Coordinates of C-alpha atoms in Angstrom, one line a residue:
G1 CA 0.0 0.0 0.0
K2 CA 0.9 3.6 0.5
A3 CA 3.3 2.9 3.4
R4 CA 5.3 0.5 1.3
D5 CA 5.4 2.9 -1.6
D6 CA 6.6 5.7 0.8
L7 CA 9.3 3.4 2.1
F8 CA 10.5 2.5 -1.4
D9 CA 10.5 6.2 -2.3
E10 CA 12.6 7.0 0.7
A11 CA 15.0 4.2 0.0
E12 CA 15.4 5.4 -3.6
R13 CA 16.0 8.9 -2.4
I14 CA 18.7 7.7 0.0
L15 CA 20.3 5.7 -2.7
R16 CA 20.4 8.7 -5.1
E17 CA 21.8 10.9 -2.3
E18 CA 24.6 8.4 -1.4
R19 CA 25.4 7.8 -5.0
R20 CA 25.8 11.5 -5.5
K21 CA 28.1 11.8 -2.4
A22 CA 30.2 8.8 -3.5
G23 CA 30.6 10.5 -6.9
Q24 CA 31.9 13.7 -5.1
V25 CA 34.3 11.6 -3.1
A26 CA 35.6 9.8 -6.2
Q27 CA 36.0 13.1 -8.0
A28 CA 37.9 14.6 -5.1
A29 CA 40.3 11.7 -5.2
V30 CA 40.7 11.9 -9.0
N31 CA 41.4 15.7 -8.8
E32 CA 44.0 15.1 -6.1
A33 CA 45.6 12.3 -8.2
R34 CA 45.8 14.6 -11.3
E35 CA 47.4 17.3 -9.2
I36 CA 49.9 14.9 -7.8
A37 CA 50.7 13.6 -11.3
S38 CA 51.4 17.1 -12.5
E39 CA 53.6 17.8 -9.5
T40 CA 55.4 14.5 -10.0
R41 CA 56.1 15.2 -13.7
D42 CA 57.7 18.5 -12.7
A43 CA 59.7 16.9 -9.9
V44 CA 61.0 14.1 -12.3
D45 CA 62.3 16.8 -14.6
D46 CA 64.8 17.7 -11.9
A47 CA 67.7 15.5 -11.0
A48 CA 67.2 12.7 -8.5
P49 CA 68.8 13.5 -5.2
G50 CA 72.3 12.3 -4.4
N51 CA 72.3 8.6 -3.5
K52 CA 68.8 7.7 -4.6
S53 CA 67.9 6.4 -8.0
A54 CA 65.0 7.9 -9.9
T55 CA 63.1 4.6 -9.3
E56 CA 63.6 4.9 -5.6
V57 CA 62.4 8.5 -5.7
A58 CA 59.4 7.5 -7.8
A59 CA 58.5 4.8 -5.3
D60 CA 58.7 7.2 -2.4
E61 CA 56.6 9.8 -4.2
A62 CA 54.0 7.1 -5.2
E63 CA 53.6 6.2 -1.5
K64 CA 53.1 9.8 -0.5
A65 CA 50.7 10.2 -3.4
G66 CA 48.6 7.3 -2.3
E67 CA 48.4 8.7 1.2
R68 CA 47.3 12.1 -0.2
V69 CA 44.6 10.6 -2.4
A70 CA 43.3 8.5 0.5
G71 CA 43.3 11.6 2.7
A72 CA 41.4 13.6 0.1
A73 CA 38.8 10.9 -0.3
Q74 CA 38.5 10.6 3.5
R75 CA 38.0 14.4 4.0
K76 CA 35.4 14.5 1.2
A77 CA 33.6 11.4 2.6
E78 CA 33.4 13.1 6.0
E79 CA 32.4 16.5 4.5
V80 CA 29.4 14.9 2.6
D81 CA 28.6 12.4 5.4
L82 CA 29.0 9.4 3.1
G83 CA 27.4 6.4 4.6
K84 CA 25.1 8.5 6.8
P85 CA 21.9 9.0 4.9
K86 CA 19.5 11.7 6.1
G87 CA 16.1 10.6 7.1

């Protein structure tokens, strides 16, 4: 009846809201990854420091980049209350 229809409508609204939030989180992570890629390209143009190979420097930077991307995603998830539907 109507109560069931109302519950389905609410569930669909929550799904749409959470999908939108998840998209925002993913976009924040993509944006941060693009910024990191740009920064890394610039850094690679410079010489690798003294006793580290370019590969070692790249590995270090990749680890830092992963942490930054995860942090950006976490901040956005908290900002939009991902996983905490209203209602």
